[in-house]
Amino acid sequence: MSAALNPTLEPIYEEVLRRNAGETEFHQAVREVLDSLGAVIARHPEYADARVIERICEPERQIIFRVPWVDDAGTVQINRGFRVEFNSALGPFKGGLRFHPSVYLGIIKFLGFEQVFKNALTGLPIGGGKGGSDFDPKGRSDLEIMRFCQSFMNELYRHLGEYTDVPAGDIGVGGREIGYLFGQYKRITNRYESGVLTGKGLGWGGSQVRKEATGYGTVYFVDEMLRGNGHSFDGSKVIVSGSGNVAIYAIEKVHELGGTVIACSDSSGYVVEETGIDLNLLKEVKEVRRGRISEYAELRGSSARYATEGSIWQVPCDVALPSATQNEINAEDAQFLVKGGCRAVGEGANMPTTPEAVKVLTDAGVLFAPGKAANAGGVATSALEMQQNASRDSWTFDYTEQRLAEIMRSIYDRCAETADAYGTPGNLVLGANASAFIQVADAMLALGVV
Ligand code: GLU
């Protein structure tokens, strides 16, 4: 585990543990930020005096609700829905919805907490929130997905609004689900409020590049980090874990920048292909057939090796982009990465690297890009979608991508400069946490005790 906390922060963390018992992912996310804040409060005692840190660790509002629906066999199913409205100092609550059986309050709170800082880093006017359900979309028919989304929105709609709370997708929630959610919102409210959800389809209020943005943005960020240290993606071997929306578009951008993605995965196994993953086939399997990575491997035949034993991180690579889910790289995996010659890790997913693994990597001199900075391109482009909706406009792909690239560059500069200012050059974890915290904390101080 990490070193002892600053004595001012220790009781704050103890209180977070006490009042959020059993929510281990939330504890982990808070701890990681607090580890960076000792240096900040030494320079800015006003934050501690006004108890801003305690306030930032407590969501503004937490909504938990029953989601009843009827499956194709006519059986009544009951799921649990969540929306944690974490912090609105910088703008309306903003953050995705995750549909996955592992979802419980602790996961949504960790994601919501991260989102507050991530959204601040974009420099755009968005607060942080997150929601979702323990609903498992795997194997469900289109009609079941639609009925579930409609029931979920029957409760959620009353908490949303262009100026209040604007959800989007996350794991298990993509364009199809956003469509069903938006349709039900529109029906209940009798209002075509495009700005109430992001990640919409291109024909009905969505933004160009939103689908690609998290993956592209992660690669842009890591590219900046590599260049800042005399490297680049060109000619590099890259592993991208996962095979969902983030992974697919990270692979696309790595290939555009001259790297080769040699492995990707899903929750059942991973595929290794030294000559490079065939992106068109991967898109066909995942986006059209909604299939598994094992199907991809079968269709590729002998050029691809499919494995269910061991871990994807045992494959030697130059750059690793964990883009599947939280805590997917543990200390042992990190040791494999170091041994395999990996020089940079960029988090496409939220909190995919355990604190112990981050230590193994950074002790070994591996460049490390934390998710709340590296994967902020998705939510940044959501904010661009909100801008377009508010002005009833729509921008071209090229213009939107250029905006995304600028945002990612400025996030990198901001994190790197803050790391320098605190005497820890290259420590982007500290740079991201300190810089985002200061922005949110200053806004909270200005707005008073609310
Ligand atoms: N779920 C994404 C994230 O983790 C995007 C959220 C959004 O676009 O609001 O940042």
PDB file of C-alpha atoms and ligand atoms in Angstrom, residues 94-96 115 118 130 168-170 198 210 350 378-379 382, ligand 1:
ATOM      1  CA  LYS A  94     -22.167  14.885 -15.971  1.00  0.00           C
ATOM      2  CA  GLY A  95     -21.122  11.285 -16.347  1.00  0.00           C
ATOM      3  CA  GLY A  96     -22.115   7.976 -17.824  1.00  0.00           C
ATOM      4  CA  GLN A 115     -15.630  11.924 -12.836  1.00  0.00           C
ATOM      5  CA  LYS A 118     -11.773  14.203 -14.827  1.00  0.00           C
ATOM      6  CA  LYS A 130     -22.371   8.631 -12.483  1.00  0.00           C
ATOM      7  CA  ALA A 168     -24.208   9.333 -21.189  1.00  0.00           C
ATOM      8  CA  GLY A 169     -22.874   5.822 -21.763  1.00  0.00           C
ATOM      9  CA  ASP A 170     -20.288   3.692 -19.978  1.00  0.00           C
ATOM     10  CA  THR A 198     -25.056  12.669 -24.669  1.00  0.00           C
ATOM     11  CA  ARG A 210     -18.313  11.097 -29.542  1.00  0.00           C
ATOM     12  CA  ASN A 350     -11.458   4.056 -15.167  1.00  0.00           C
ATOM     13  CA  GLY A 378     -15.054  10.896 -23.986  1.00  0.00           C
ATOM     14  CA  VAL A 379     -16.681  13.235 -21.526  1.00  0.00           C
ATOM     15  CA  SER A 382     -19.925  14.926 -24.520  1.00  0.00           C
TER      16      SER A 382
HETATM   17  N1  GLU B   1     -18.470   7.130 -19.146  1.00  0.00           N
HETATM   18  C1  GLU B   1     -17.509   8.034 -19.699  1.00  0.00           C
HETATM   19  C2  GLU B   1     -16.445   8.355 -18.672  1.00  0.00           C
HETATM   20  O1  GLU B   1     -16.080   7.500 -17.901  1.00  0.00           O
HETATM   21  C3  GLU B   1     -18.126   9.258 -20.364  1.00  0.00           C
HETATM   22  C4  GLU B   1     -19.124  10.034 -19.582  1.00  0.00           C
HETATM   23  C5  GLU B   1     -19.854  11.120 -20.372  1.00  0.00           C
HETATM   24  O2  GLU B   1     -19.646  11.249 -21.577  1.00  0.00           O
HETATM   25  O3  GLU B   1     -20.638  11.815 -19.754  1.00  0.00           O
HETATM   26  O4  GLU B   1     -15.885   9.424 -18.617  1.00  0.00           O
END
